[in-house]
Amino acid sequence: MAVIGAILGDISGSQYEFSRPKDLDTEHCELFTKKCEFTDDTVLTLAVKHAITNGLPFADTIRDFARRYPRSGYGERFIRWMLSTNAEPYNSFGNGSAMRCSFIGEHFDTENEVSLWAARSAECTHSHPEGVKGAVVTAMCVYMARTGASKEEIFKYTAKNYPKSDYKYSPEYKLEEYRNSYEWNEICQDSVPAAVRCFLESEDYTSFLRNVYSLPCDMDTLCAIGGGIAEEFYHGTGFDDNKLLKEYLDEYLYGILRS
């Protein structure tokens, strides 16, 4: 399940979101520790799942989940939207639209459905074209991984959407180039291609996480964005998913995940 890959990615990356040591041994450090916790990425991923499976409006459901977990690390503009009675989107291209859409690539059975619902899931907040694109590309990569696409096909699709002629961080750049140039940010057009590159150069779900660990990035979110892709492509995470999920999620979120 892509949702599990995204959520465990969020939890694993949370320990270094704002405090990644410069000398972090990314090849050997523990991926799940007492410092780990679920963040807004998990909360809103499950909000999108709950909205789709129950036929509920995205805006209302996302707002309800966020208010239930108000201290999960949301951005300032999202917080204002969350607390407002006005459900209008705020033209964001932050990476929040991409980190919450993994269920869409897991759930729907055609490219048209995946693209349509990914856009809808973004537009209630992230109405900027780059915010919508980030959700669509992420969900489509999950769908492609789930339906048997090769890494080369996923690369070509992502590079078409983020060509290096137009984007500072394109999947056309190697991971080693990212390590020398990447700067921490929270926007879709810099987060999605980097997360995909980390997946493309991985050998399994674990090595994907370690690839993200090697970048000075918004770590929990890149792990969530690419985690769903990696989980689907490798047909699992290699961890005892249920044990980890029960350890880090509360009863309500675990129930939504398993519903």
mmCIF file of C-alpha atoms in Angstrom:
data_model
loop_
_atom_site.group_PDB
_atom_site.id
_atom_site.type_symbol
_atom_site.label_atom_id
_atom_site.label_comp_id
_atom_site.label_asym_id
_atom_site.label_seq_id
_atom_site.Cartn_x
_atom_site.Cartn_y
_atom_site.Cartn_z
ATOM 1 C CA MET A 1 0.000 0.000 0.000
ATOM 2 C CA ALA A 2 1.407 3.361 -1.056
ATOM 3 C CA VAL A 3 -0.221 5.009 1.956
ATOM 4 C CA ILE A 4 1.846 2.845 4.288
ATOM 5 C CA GLY A 5 5.006 3.729 2.382
ATOM 6 C CA ALA A 6 4.173 7.424 2.618
ATOM 7 C CA ILE A 7 3.288 7.318 6.311
ATOM 8 C CA LEU A 8 6.346 5.316 7.353
ATOM 9 C CA GLY A 9 8.435 7.687 5.259
ATOM 10 C CA ASP A 10 6.954 10.645 7.101
ATOM 11 C CA ILE A 11 7.588 9.023 10.470
ATOM 12 C CA SER A 12 11.154 8.018 9.624
ATOM 13 C CA GLY A 13 12.058 11.407 8.175
ATOM 14 C CA SER A 14 10.517 13.367 11.035
ATOM 15 C CA GLN A 15 13.521 12.821 13.303
ATOM 16 C CA TYR A 16 15.734 14.925 11.009
ATOM 17 C CA GLU A 17 13.256 17.368 9.478
ATOM 18 C CA PHE A 18 14.883 20.439 11.013
ATOM 19 C CA SER A 19 17.971 19.019 12.695
ATOM 20 C CA ARG A 20 19.848 16.746 10.308
ATOM 21 C CA PRO A 21 23.445 16.378 11.568
ATOM 22 C CA LYS A 22 26.031 17.312 8.951
ATOM 23 C CA ASP A 23 27.964 14.154 9.796
ATOM 24 C CA LEU A 24 24.922 11.850 9.734
ATOM 25 C CA ASP A 25 25.965 8.322 8.761
ATOM 26 C CA THR A 26 23.169 7.796 6.273
ATOM 27 C CA GLU A 27 24.274 4.256 5.431
ATOM 28 C CA HIS A 28 24.041 2.931 8.985
ATOM 29 C CA CYS A 29 21.875 5.217 11.139
ATOM 30 C CA GLU A 30 18.629 3.922 12.585
ATOM 31 C CA LEU A 31 15.556 4.708 10.488
ATOM 32 C CA PHE A 32 13.007 4.473 13.301
ATOM 33 C CA THR A 33 13.861 5.827 16.747
ATOM 34 C CA LYS A 34 12.255 7.442 19.773
ATOM 35 C CA LYS A 35 12.690 10.794 18.033
ATOM 36 C CA CYS A 36 10.300 9.760 15.262
ATOM 37 C CA GLU A 37 6.643 10.783 15.156
ATOM 38 C CA PHE A 38 3.876 11.254 12.634
ATOM 39 C CA THR A 39 3.447 14.772 11.259
ATOM 40 C CA ASP A 40 1.000 16.729 9.127
ATOM 41 C CA ASP A 41 2.028 14.557 6.171
ATOM 42 C CA THR A 42 0.442 11.511 7.811
ATOM 43 C CA VAL A 43 -2.602 13.378 9.100
ATOM 44 C CA LEU A 44 -3.464 14.841 5.706
ATOM 45 C CA THR A 45 -2.622 11.665 3.777
ATOM 46 C CA LEU A 46 -5.259 9.910 5.862
ATOM 47 C CA ALA A 47 -7.641 12.853 5.464
ATOM 48 C CA VAL A 48 -7.476 12.427 1.672
ATOM 49 C CA LYS A 49 -8.019 8.674 2.010
ATOM 50 C CA HIS A 50 -10.996 9.216 4.306
ATOM 51 C CA ALA A 51 -12.539 11.795 1.967
ATOM 52 C CA ILE A 52 -12.299 9.527 -1.061
ATOM 53 C CA THR A 53 -13.491 6.330 0.580
ATOM 54 C CA ASN A 54 -16.452 8.085 2.195
ATOM 55 C CA GLY A 55 -17.394 10.465 -0.608
ATOM 56 C CA LEU A 56 -16.666 13.584 1.437
ATOM 57 C CA PRO A 57 -15.455 17.014 0.257
ATOM 58 C CA PHE A 58 -11.686 17.385 0.379
ATOM 59 C CA ALA A 59 -11.720 20.852 1.937
ATOM 60 C CA ASP A 60 -14.020 19.930 4.807
ATOM 61 C CA THR A 61 -12.276 16.643 5.539
ATOM 62 C CA ILE A 62 -8.759 18.054 5.401
ATOM 63 C CA ARG A 63 -9.803 20.911 7.682
ATOM 64 C CA ASP A 64 -11.481 18.507 10.136
ATOM 65 C CA PHE A 65 -8.422 16.262 10.358
ATOM 66 C CA ALA A 66 -6.066 19.198 10.730
ATOM 67 C CA ARG A 67 -8.152 20.679 13.532
ATOM 68 C CA ARG A 68 -8.140 17.298 15.270
ATOM 69 C CA TYR A 69 -4.314 17.361 15.132
ATOM 70 C CA PRO A 70 -3.525 21.095 15.273
ATOM 71 C CA ARG A 71 0.138 20.791 16.291
ATOM 72 C CA SER A 72 1.408 18.476 13.596
ATOM 73 C CA GLY A 73 3.685 20.906 11.764
ATOM 74 C CA TYR A 74 1.504 22.734 9.252
ATOM 75 C CA GLY A 75 2.670 25.782 7.343
ATOM 76 C CA GLU A 76 1.485 29.241 8.366
ATOM 77 C CA ARG A 77 -0.799 29.756 5.368
ATOM 78 C CA PHE A 78 -2.370 26.342 5.849
ATOM 79 C CA ILE A 79 -2.996 27.119 9.524
ATOM 80 C CA ARG A 80 -4.837 30.310 8.592
ATOM 81 C CA TRP A 81 -6.908 28.323 6.081
ATOM 82 C CA MET A 82 -7.516 25.569 8.632
ATOM 83 C CA LEU A 83 -8.813 28.001 11.253
ATOM 84 C CA SER A 84 -10.892 30.067 8.858
ATOM 85 C CA THR A 85 -14.523 29.458 7.973
ATOM 86 C CA ASN A 86 -13.629 30.458 4.398
ATOM 87 C CA ALA A 87 -12.716 27.347 2.415
ATOM 88 C CA GLU A 88 -11.162 29.219 -0.501
ATOM 89 C CA PRO A 89 -7.740 27.969 -1.727
ATOM 90 C CA TYR A 90 -4.729 30.238 -1.260
ATOM 91 C CA ASN A 91 -2.705 29.696 -4.456
ATOM 92 C CA SER A 92 0.012 27.664 -2.749
ATOM 93 C CA PHE A 93 2.729 25.637 -4.457
ATOM 94 C CA GLY A 94 4.060 24.236 -1.199
ATOM 95 C CA ASN A 95 4.884 20.547 -1.076
ATOM 96 C CA GLY A 96 1.860 19.805 1.112
ATOM 97 C CA SER A 97 -0.241 18.936 -1.922
ATOM 98 C CA ALA A 98 2.243 16.259 -2.997
ATOM 99 C CA MET A 99 2.808 14.629 0.373
ATOM 100 C CA ARG A 100 -0.880 13.820 0.959
ATOM 101 C CA CYS A 101 -1.948 12.187 -2.339
ATOM 102 C CA SER A 102 -0.412 8.696 -2.270
ATOM 103 C CA PHE A 103 -3.772 6.981 -1.722
ATOM 104 C CA ILE A 104 -5.001 8.336 -5.054
ATOM 105 C CA GLY A 105 -2.294 6.513 -7.009
ATOM 106 C CA GLU A 106 -3.011 3.395 -4.983
ATOM 107 C CA HIS A 107 -6.794 3.501 -5.246
ATOM 108 C CA PHE A 108 -7.834 4.481 -8.774
ATOM 109 C CA ASP A 109 -7.482 2.271 -11.825
ATOM 110 C CA THR A 110 -6.924 4.648 -14.745
ATOM 111 C CA GLU A 111 -4.499 7.460 -15.468
ATOM 112 C CA ASN A 112 -7.379 9.866 -16.068
ATOM 113 C CA GLU A 113 -8.904 9.119 -12.661
ATOM 114 C CA VAL A 114 -5.571 9.454 -10.896
ATOM 115 C CA SER A 115 -4.838 12.809 -12.538
ATOM 116 C CA LEU A 116 -8.343 14.133 -11.947
ATOM 117 C CA TRP A 117 -8.542 13.182 -8.287
ATOM 118 C CA ALA A 118 -4.997 14.253 -7.523
ATOM 119 C CA ALA A 119 -5.785 17.687 -8.934
ATOM 120 C CA ARG A 120 -8.989 17.870 -6.910
ATOM 121 C CA SER A 121 -7.157 16.888 -3.721
ATOM 122 C CA ALA A 122 -4.700 19.729 -4.272
ATOM 123 C CA GLU A 123 -6.980 22.490 -5.473
ATOM 124 C CA CYS A 124 -8.851 23.004 -2.200
ATOM 125 C CA THR A 125 -5.667 24.613 -0.836
ATOM 126 C CA HIS A 126 -2.877 24.467 -3.449
ATOM 127 C CA SER A 127 -4.531 26.150 -6.413
ATOM 128 C CA HIS A 128 -1.254 27.350 -7.963
ATOM 129 C CA PRO A 129 -0.383 25.302 -11.109
ATOM 130 C CA GLU A 130 2.822 24.026 -9.502
ATOM 131 C CA GLY A 131 0.906 22.926 -6.426
ATOM 132 C CA VAL A 132 -1.534 20.979 -8.574
ATOM 133 C CA LYS A 133 1.271 19.540 -10.712
ATOM 134 C CA GLY A 134 3.117 18.303 -7.635
ATOM 135 C CA ALA A 135 0.103 16.274 -6.533
ATOM 136 C CA VAL A 136 -0.628 14.924 -10.000
ATOM 137 C CA VAL A 137 2.970 13.871 -10.679
ATOM 138 C CA THR A 138 3.312 12.187 -7.289
ATOM 139 C CA ALA A 139 0.036 10.280 -7.597
ATOM 140 C CA MET A 140 0.849 9.285 -11.161
ATOM 141 C CA CYS A 141 4.261 7.960 -10.140
ATOM 142 C CA VAL A 142 2.596 5.874 -7.434
ATOM 143 C CA TYR A 143 0.106 4.583 -10.003
ATOM 144 C CA MET A 144 2.860 3.788 -12.499
ATOM 145 C CA ALA A 145 4.880 1.932 -9.869
ATOM 146 C CA ARG A 146 1.804 -0.002 -8.810
ATOM 147 C CA THR A 147 0.865 -1.005 -12.363
ATOM 148 C CA GLY A 148 4.272 -2.298 -13.410
ATOM 149 C CA ALA A 149 6.023 0.688 -14.996
ATOM 150 C CA SER A 150 9.802 0.552 -15.099
ATOM 151 C CA LYS A 151 12.056 3.084 -13.435
ATOM 152 C CA GLU A 152 12.947 4.386 -16.879
ATOM 153 C CA GLU A 153 9.273 5.033 -17.630
ATOM 154 C CA ILE A 154 8.790 6.788 -14.286
ATOM 155 C CA PHE A 155 11.923 8.841 -14.941
ATOM 156 C CA LYS A 156 10.753 9.919 -18.396
ATOM 157 C CA TYR A 157 7.334 10.899 -17.084
ATOM 158 C CA THR A 158 8.778 12.956 -14.234
ATOM 159 C CA ALA A 159 11.504 14.544 -16.385
ATOM 160 C CA LYS A 160 8.853 15.607 -18.901
ATOM 161 C CA ASN A 161 7.076 17.478 -16.116
ATOM 162 C CA TYR A 162 10.273 18.822 -14.503
ATOM 163 C CA PRO A 163 12.841 19.298 -17.306
ATOM 164 C CA LYS A 164 16.199 20.681 -16.231
ATOM 165 C CA SER A 165 15.839 23.455 -18.782
ATOM 166 C CA ASP A 166 13.037 24.911 -16.647
ATOM 167 C CA TYR A 167 13.582 23.625 -13.114
ATOM 168 C CA LYS A 168 16.441 24.051 -10.671
ATOM 169 C CA TYR A 169 15.967 20.517 -9.373
ATOM 170 C CA SER A 170 15.042 18.055 -12.113
ATOM 171 C CA PRO A 171 15.080 14.252 -11.943
ATOM 172 C CA GLU A 172 17.516 14.513 -14.832
ATOM 173 C CA TYR A 173 20.204 15.411 -12.277
ATOM 174 C CA LYS A 174 21.944 12.560 -10.478
ATOM 175 C CA LEU A 175 21.634 12.185 -6.743
ATOM 176 C CA GLU A 176 25.303 13.073 -6.318
ATOM 177 C CA GLU A 177 24.601 16.403 -8.008
ATOM 178 C CA TYR A 178 21.713 16.982 -5.608
ATOM 179 C CA ARG A 179 24.002 16.332 -2.656
ATOM 180 C CA ASN A 180 26.301 19.093 -3.841
ATOM 181 C CA SER A 181 23.625 21.675 -4.637
ATOM 182 C CA TYR A 182 20.344 20.972 -2.861
ATOM 183 C CA GLU A 183 19.015 23.585 -0.440
ATOM 184 C CA TRP A 184 16.263 23.027 2.116
ATOM 185 C CA ASN A 185 12.861 24.171 0.844
ATOM 186 C CA GLU A 186 9.167 23.363 1.093
ATOM 187 C CA ILE A 187 7.910 23.815 -2.469
ATOM 188 C CA CYS A 188 6.541 21.229 -4.873
ATOM 189 C CA GLN A 189 8.768 21.959 -7.840
ATOM 190 C CA ASP A 190 11.903 21.407 -5.742
ATOM 191 C CA SER A 191 10.619 18.554 -3.563
ATOM 192 C CA VAL A 192 8.849 16.212 -5.985
ATOM 193 C CA PRO A 193 11.685 15.738 -8.511
ATOM 194 C CA ALA A 194 14.209 15.297 -5.701
ATOM 195 C CA ALA A 195 12.060 12.638 -4.032
ATOM 196 C CA VAL A 196 11.644 10.833 -7.345
ATOM 197 C CA ARG A 197 15.405 10.948 -7.955
ATOM 198 C CA CYS A 198 15.975 9.392 -4.529
ATOM 199 C CA PHE A 199 13.604 6.592 -5.526
ATOM 200 C CA LEU A 200 15.192 6.101 -8.938
ATOM 201 C CA GLU A 201 18.629 5.535 -7.397
ATOM 202 C CA SER A 202 17.355 3.182 -4.694
ATOM 203 C CA GLU A 203 17.429 -0.603 -4.558
ATOM 204 C CA ASP A 204 14.623 -1.078 -2.055
ATOM 205 C CA TYR A 205 12.425 0.957 0.271
ATOM 206 C CA THR A 206 15.138 1.218 2.914
ATOM 207 C CA SER A 207 17.758 2.536 0.510
ATOM 208 C CA PHE A 208 15.223 5.072 -0.756
ATOM 209 C CA LEU A 209 14.903 6.467 2.774
ATOM 210 C CA ARG A 210 18.679 6.569 3.140
ATOM 211 C CA ASN A 211 18.954 8.445 -0.157
ATOM 212 C CA VAL A 212 16.613 11.114 1.187
ATOM 213 C CA TYR A 213 18.605 11.184 4.421
ATOM 214 C CA SER A 214 21.643 12.162 2.342
ATOM 215 C CA LEU A 215 20.053 15.489 1.332
ATOM 216 C CA PRO A 216 19.620 18.655 3.449
ATOM 217 C CA CYS A 217 15.907 18.639 2.751
ATOM 218 C CA ASP A 218 12.398 18.778 4.182
ATOM 219 C CA MET A 219 13.074 15.206 5.095
ATOM 220 C CA ASP A 220 9.752 13.885 6.374
ATOM 221 C CA THR A 221 7.942 15.276 3.342
ATOM 222 C CA LEU A 222 10.381 13.973 0.725
ATOM 223 C CA CYS A 223 10.261 10.586 2.457
ATOM 224 C CA ALA A 224 6.452 10.717 2.306
ATOM 225 C CA ILE A 225 6.327 11.832 -1.342
ATOM 226 C CA GLY A 226 8.699 9.147 -2.575
ATOM 227 C CA GLY A 227 7.747 6.586 0.056
ATOM 228 C CA GLY A 228 4.493 5.708 -1.635
ATOM 229 C CA ILE A 229 6.250 5.275 -4.967
ATOM 230 C CA ALA A 230 8.972 3.096 -3.469
ATOM 231 C CA GLU A 231 6.534 0.938 -1.504
ATOM 232 C CA GLU A 232 4.481 0.178 -4.604
ATOM 233 C CA PHE A 233 7.499 -0.420 -6.843
ATOM 234 C CA TYR A 234 9.256 -2.751 -4.392
ATOM 235 C CA HIS A 235 5.995 -4.388 -3.248
ATOM 236 C CA GLY A 236 6.538 -3.528 0.388
ATOM 237 C CA THR A 237 8.820 -1.728 2.791
ATOM 238 C CA GLY A 238 10.790 -4.635 4.228
ATOM 239 C CA PHE A 239 9.722 -3.628 7.743
ATOM 240 C CA ASP A 240 7.082 -5.040 10.055
ATOM 241 C CA ASP A 241 4.631 -2.368 8.925
ATOM 242 C CA ASN A 242 1.891 -3.159 11.370
ATOM 243 C CA LYS A 243 4.229 -3.110 14.359
ATOM 244 C CA LEU A 244 5.644 0.273 13.376
ATOM 245 C CA LEU A 245 2.257 1.765 12.569
ATOM 246 C CA LYS A 246 0.827 0.691 15.921
ATOM 247 C CA GLU A 247 3.874 2.100 17.674
ATOM 248 C CA TYR A 248 3.738 5.553 16.097
ATOM 249 C CA LEU A 249 0.082 6.156 15.189
ATOM 250 C CA ASP A 250 -2.723 6.756 17.632
ATOM 251 C CA GLU A 251 -5.866 4.623 17.601
ATOM 252 C CA TYR A 252 -7.880 7.036 15.472
ATOM 253 C CA LEU A 253 -5.339 7.389 12.657
ATOM 254 C CA TYR A 254 -4.566 3.665 12.703
ATOM 255 C CA GLY A 255 -8.284 2.992 12.334
ATOM 256 C CA ILE A 256 -8.558 5.341 9.341
ATOM 257 C CA LEU A 257 -5.557 3.677 7.717
ATOM 258 C CA ARG A 258 -7.016 0.190 8.102
ATOM 259 C CA SER A 259 -10.609 1.123 7.197
#
